[in-house]
Amino acid sequence: MNSISLQVNGQAHVVNADSDCPLLYVLRDDLKLNNPRFGCGLGQCGACTVLINNVPMRSCQLPVSFAVGKHIVTLEGLGTTEKPHPIQAAFIEEQAFQCGYCLNGWLMTAKALLDQKPNPNDRDLANAFDSLVCRCGSHIRVLAAVRRAAEEMKGRA
Ligand code: FES
Ligand code: FES
């Protein structure tokens, strides 16, 4: 075990963990941030996505040591129930989920996409979301939600 310093959602944390422990386990088990989900554990579904220095990455595949000195954002860092981020609000408006297990991955990927490309075209959306899995088949509503969020965020800019 090592003492590891992490910056998560703007707050400094110190955890005791093996350097090669998956970041996902540290976020969920040590920091009790449970929005990043364990789906496949193989880097294939995206349920565990977090932003690391604004890049969406699969935390099940990252050793916690990779995140040291970097800025980690989880879904908890976006908005709250009382004050949802525009992307979260758009997903609610469009009812862009069924069971919700995959939702974390879509939301975090959408955040990174819209930060980089406020007016994404169809190819941008396809590229960004290509490797995310939703077993409930919410993809069409997700795309509608991301387009709605883009419009909403443009209106605020
Ligand atoms: S749980 Fe990490 S990609 Fe599926
Ligand atoms: S909403 Fe159920 S897996 Fe996507």
PDB file of C-alpha atoms in Angstrom, residues 12-141:
ATOM      1  CA  ALA A  12      -7.527  17.032  -2.647  1.00  0.00           C
ATOM      2  CA  HIS A  13      -7.636  13.475  -1.275  1.00  0.00           C
ATOM      3  CA  VAL A  14      -5.058  11.079   0.116  1.00  0.00           C
ATOM      4  CA  VAL A  15      -5.789   7.358  -0.096  1.00  0.00           C
ATOM      5  CA  ASN A  16      -3.893   4.231   0.851  1.00  0.00           C
ATOM      6  CA  ALA A  17      -3.820   1.969  -2.173  1.00  0.00           C
ATOM      7  CA  ASP A  18      -1.578  -0.175  -4.325  1.00  0.00           C
ATOM      8  CA  SER A  19      -0.193   1.911  -7.175  1.00  0.00           C
ATOM      9  CA  ASP A  20      -1.624  -0.489  -9.732  1.00  0.00           C
ATOM     10  CA  CYS A  21      -5.096  -0.639  -8.178  1.00  0.00           C
ATOM     11  CA  PRO A  22      -7.681   0.434 -10.806  1.00  0.00           C
ATOM     12  CA  LEU A  23      -8.669   4.064 -10.358  1.00  0.00           C
ATOM     13  CA  LEU A  24     -12.320   2.950 -10.474  1.00  0.00           C
ATOM     14  CA  TYR A  25     -11.945   0.946  -7.273  1.00  0.00           C
ATOM     15  CA  VAL A  26     -10.323   3.847  -5.452  1.00  0.00           C
ATOM     16  CA  LEU A  27     -13.036   6.265  -6.563  1.00  0.00           C
ATOM     17  CA  ARG A  28     -15.849   3.932  -5.559  1.00  0.00           C
ATOM     18  CA  ASP A  29     -14.444   2.152  -2.517  1.00  0.00           C
ATOM     19  CA  ASP A  30     -12.199   4.755  -0.914  1.00  0.00           C
ATOM     20  CA  LEU A  31     -13.801   8.027  -1.977  1.00  0.00           C
ATOM     21  CA  LYS A  32     -17.379   6.708  -2.179  1.00  0.00           C
ATOM     22  CA  LEU A  33     -17.914   8.280  -5.582  1.00  0.00           C
ATOM     23  CA  ASN A  34     -20.313   5.730  -7.007  1.00  0.00           C
ATOM     24  CA  ASN A  35     -21.372   7.291 -10.287  1.00  0.00           C
ATOM     25  CA  PRO A  36     -18.465   5.739 -12.184  1.00  0.00           C
ATOM     26  CA  ARG A  37     -19.805   2.197 -12.598  1.00  0.00           C
ATOM     27  CA  PHE A  38     -18.221  -1.185 -12.928  1.00  0.00           C
ATOM     28  CA  GLY A  39     -19.671  -2.605 -16.129  1.00  0.00           C
ATOM     29  CA  CYS A  40     -17.350  -4.895 -18.062  1.00  0.00           C
ATOM     30  CA  GLY A  41     -14.109  -4.180 -16.226  1.00  0.00           C
ATOM     31  CA  LEU A  42     -12.378  -4.634 -19.576  1.00  0.00           C
ATOM     32  CA  GLY A  43     -12.385  -1.135 -21.048  1.00  0.00           C
ATOM     33  CA  GLN A  44     -15.184  -2.052 -23.458  1.00  0.00           C
ATOM     34  CA  CYS A  45     -18.430  -0.499 -22.190  1.00  0.00           C
ATOM     35  CA  GLY A  46     -17.557   2.972 -20.856  1.00  0.00           C
ATOM     36  CA  ALA A  47     -19.670   2.784 -17.693  1.00  0.00           C
ATOM     37  CA  CYS A  48     -16.602   3.681 -15.599  1.00  0.00           C
ATOM     38  CA  THR A  49     -15.696   6.819 -17.588  1.00  0.00           C
ATOM     39  CA  VAL A  50     -14.174   9.783 -15.780  1.00  0.00           C
ATOM     40  CA  LEU A  51     -12.455  12.884 -17.134  1.00  0.00           C
ATOM     41  CA  ILE A  52      -8.750  13.108 -16.590  1.00  0.00           C
ATOM     42  CA  ASN A  53      -7.421  16.504 -17.572  1.00  0.00           C
ATOM     43  CA  ASN A  54     -10.674  16.887 -19.547  1.00  0.00           C
ATOM     44  CA  VAL A  55     -10.195  13.672 -21.532  1.00  0.00           C
ATOM     45  CA  PRO A  56     -12.772  10.888 -21.047  1.00  0.00           C
ATOM     46  CA  MET A  57     -10.967   7.762 -19.890  1.00  0.00           C
ATOM     47  CA  ARG A  58     -12.006   4.336 -18.624  1.00  0.00           C
ATOM     48  CA  SER A  59     -11.140   4.207 -14.980  1.00  0.00           C
ATOM     49  CA  CYS A  60     -11.396   0.402 -14.789  1.00  0.00           C
ATOM     50  CA  GLN A  61      -8.301   0.219 -16.972  1.00  0.00           C
ATOM     51  CA  LEU A  62      -6.189   2.915 -15.333  1.00  0.00           C
ATOM     52  CA  PRO A  63      -3.868   2.271 -12.411  1.00  0.00           C
ATOM     53  CA  VAL A  64      -4.506   4.860  -9.734  1.00  0.00           C
ATOM     54  CA  SER A  65      -0.885   5.980 -10.063  1.00  0.00           C
ATOM     55  CA  PHE A  66      -1.715   7.255 -13.579  1.00  0.00           C
ATOM     56  CA  ALA A  67      -4.032   9.855 -12.087  1.00  0.00           C
ATOM     57  CA  VAL A  68      -1.550  11.353  -9.630  1.00  0.00           C
ATOM     58  CA  GLY A  69      -0.947  15.023 -10.403  1.00  0.00           C
ATOM     59  CA  LYS A  70      -3.881  15.134 -12.809  1.00  0.00           C
ATOM     60  CA  HIS A  71      -7.316  16.681 -12.491  1.00  0.00           C
ATOM     61  CA  ILE A  72     -10.005  14.005 -12.166  1.00  0.00           C
ATOM     62  CA  VAL A  73     -13.677  14.818 -12.665  1.00  0.00           C
ATOM     63  CA  THR A  74     -16.431  12.324 -11.960  1.00  0.00           C
ATOM     64  CA  LEU A  75     -20.132  12.715 -12.587  1.00  0.00           C
ATOM     65  CA  GLU A  76     -20.443  13.965  -9.010  1.00  0.00           C
ATOM     66  CA  GLY A  77     -18.424  16.985 -10.158  1.00  0.00           C
ATOM     67  CA  LEU A  78     -20.899  18.041 -12.859  1.00  0.00           C
ATOM     68  CA  GLY A  79     -24.086  19.014 -11.102  1.00  0.00           C
ATOM     69  CA  THR A  80     -26.459  18.176  -8.293  1.00  0.00           C
ATOM     70  CA  THR A  81     -30.043  17.030  -8.106  1.00  0.00           C
ATOM     71  CA  GLU A  82     -30.992  20.586  -7.175  1.00  0.00           C
ATOM     72  CA  LYS A  83     -28.765  22.194  -9.788  1.00  0.00           C
ATOM     73  CA  PRO A  84     -28.084  19.760 -12.625  1.00  0.00           C
ATOM     74  CA  HIS A  85     -25.531  20.525 -15.310  1.00  0.00           C
ATOM     75  CA  PRO A  86     -27.253  21.429 -18.631  1.00  0.00           C
ATOM     76  CA  ILE A  87     -26.181  18.050 -20.009  1.00  0.00           C
ATOM     77  CA  GLN A  88     -27.812  16.246 -17.098  1.00  0.00           C
ATOM     78  CA  ALA A  89     -30.934  18.394 -17.488  1.00  0.00           C
ATOM     79  CA  ALA A  90     -31.103  17.560 -21.195  1.00  0.00           C
ATOM     80  CA  PHE A  91     -30.840  13.835 -20.495  1.00  0.00           C
ATOM     81  CA  ILE A  92     -33.739  14.148 -18.061  1.00  0.00           C
ATOM     82  CA  GLU A  93     -35.797  16.178 -20.545  1.00  0.00           C
ATOM     83  CA  GLU A  94     -35.231  13.606 -23.281  1.00  0.00           C
ATOM     84  CA  GLN A  95     -35.605  10.643 -20.894  1.00  0.00           C
ATOM     85  CA  ALA A  96     -32.334   9.408 -22.384  1.00  0.00           C
ATOM     86  CA  PHE A  97     -31.971   6.272 -20.284  1.00  0.00           C
ATOM     87  CA  GLN A  98     -33.853   3.237 -19.103  1.00  0.00           C
ATOM     88  CA  CYS A  99     -32.063   1.319 -16.355  1.00  0.00           C
ATOM     89  CA  GLY A 100     -29.424   4.077 -16.175  1.00  0.00           C
ATOM     90  CA  TYR A 101     -26.451   1.797 -15.639  1.00  0.00           C
ATOM     91  CA  CYS A 102     -24.588   3.164 -18.656  1.00  0.00           C
ATOM     92  CA  LEU A 103     -25.551   6.774 -18.021  1.00  0.00           C
ATOM     93  CA  ASN A 104     -22.301   7.836 -16.382  1.00  0.00           C
ATOM     94  CA  GLY A 105     -20.345   7.022 -19.527  1.00  0.00           C
ATOM     95  CA  TRP A 106     -22.619   8.964 -21.853  1.00  0.00           C
ATOM     96  CA  LEU A 107     -22.746  12.010 -19.597  1.00  0.00           C
ATOM     97  CA  MET A 108     -19.009  12.239 -19.033  1.00  0.00           C
ATOM     98  CA  THR A 109     -18.273  11.664 -22.710  1.00  0.00           C
ATOM     99  CA  ALA A 110     -20.853  14.292 -23.663  1.00  0.00           C
ATOM    100  CA  LYS A 111     -19.234  16.764 -21.259  1.00  0.00           C
ATOM    101  CA  ALA A 112     -15.828  16.282 -22.843  1.00  0.00           C
ATOM    102  CA  LEU A 113     -17.270  16.510 -26.360  1.00  0.00           C
ATOM    103  CA  LEU A 114     -19.267  19.696 -25.790  1.00  0.00           C
ATOM    104  CA  ASP A 115     -16.366  21.366 -23.991  1.00  0.00           C
ATOM    105  CA  GLN A 116     -14.232  20.708 -27.048  1.00  0.00           C
ATOM    106  CA  LYS A 117     -16.892  21.033 -29.764  1.00  0.00           C
ATOM    107  CA  PRO A 118     -19.885  23.146 -28.729  1.00  0.00           C
ATOM    108  CA  ASN A 119     -21.545  22.510 -32.119  1.00  0.00           C
ATOM    109  CA  PRO A 120     -20.923  18.837 -32.776  1.00  0.00           C
ATOM    110  CA  ASN A 121     -21.991  17.428 -36.141  1.00  0.00           C
ATOM    111  CA  ASP A 122     -23.220  13.889 -36.698  1.00  0.00           C
ATOM    112  CA  ARG A 123     -19.714  12.584 -37.291  1.00  0.00           C
ATOM    113  CA  ASP A 124     -18.430  14.199 -34.080  1.00  0.00           C
ATOM    114  CA  LEU A 125     -21.248  12.502 -32.161  1.00  0.00           C
ATOM    115  CA  ALA A 126     -20.585   9.163 -33.813  1.00  0.00           C
ATOM    116  CA  ASN A 127     -16.866   9.386 -33.093  1.00  0.00           C
ATOM    117  CA  ALA A 128     -17.362  10.429 -29.475  1.00  0.00           C
ATOM    118  CA  PHE A 129     -19.942   7.790 -28.600  1.00  0.00           C
ATOM    119  CA  ASP A 130     -18.840   4.985 -30.881  1.00  0.00           C
ATOM    120  CA  SER A 131     -17.509   2.719 -28.163  1.00  0.00           C
ATOM    121  CA  LEU A 132     -20.118   3.259 -25.440  1.00  0.00           C
ATOM    122  CA  VAL A 133     -22.503   0.403 -24.749  1.00  0.00           C
ATOM    123  CA  CYS A 134     -26.161   0.698 -23.699  1.00  0.00           C
ATOM    124  CA  ARG A 135     -27.897  -2.623 -23.340  1.00  0.00           C
ATOM    125  CA  CYS A 136     -31.274  -0.867 -23.094  1.00  0.00           C
ATOM    126  CA  GLY A 137     -30.901   0.747 -26.516  1.00  0.00           C
ATOM    127  CA  SER A 138     -31.185   4.377 -25.408  1.00  0.00           C
ATOM    128  CA  HIS A 139     -28.825   5.604 -28.127  1.00  0.00           C
ATOM    129  CA  ILE A 140     -31.334   7.637 -30.151  1.00  0.00           C
ATOM    130  CA  ARG A 141     -32.542   9.511 -27.086  1.00  0.00           C
TER     131      ARG A 141
END
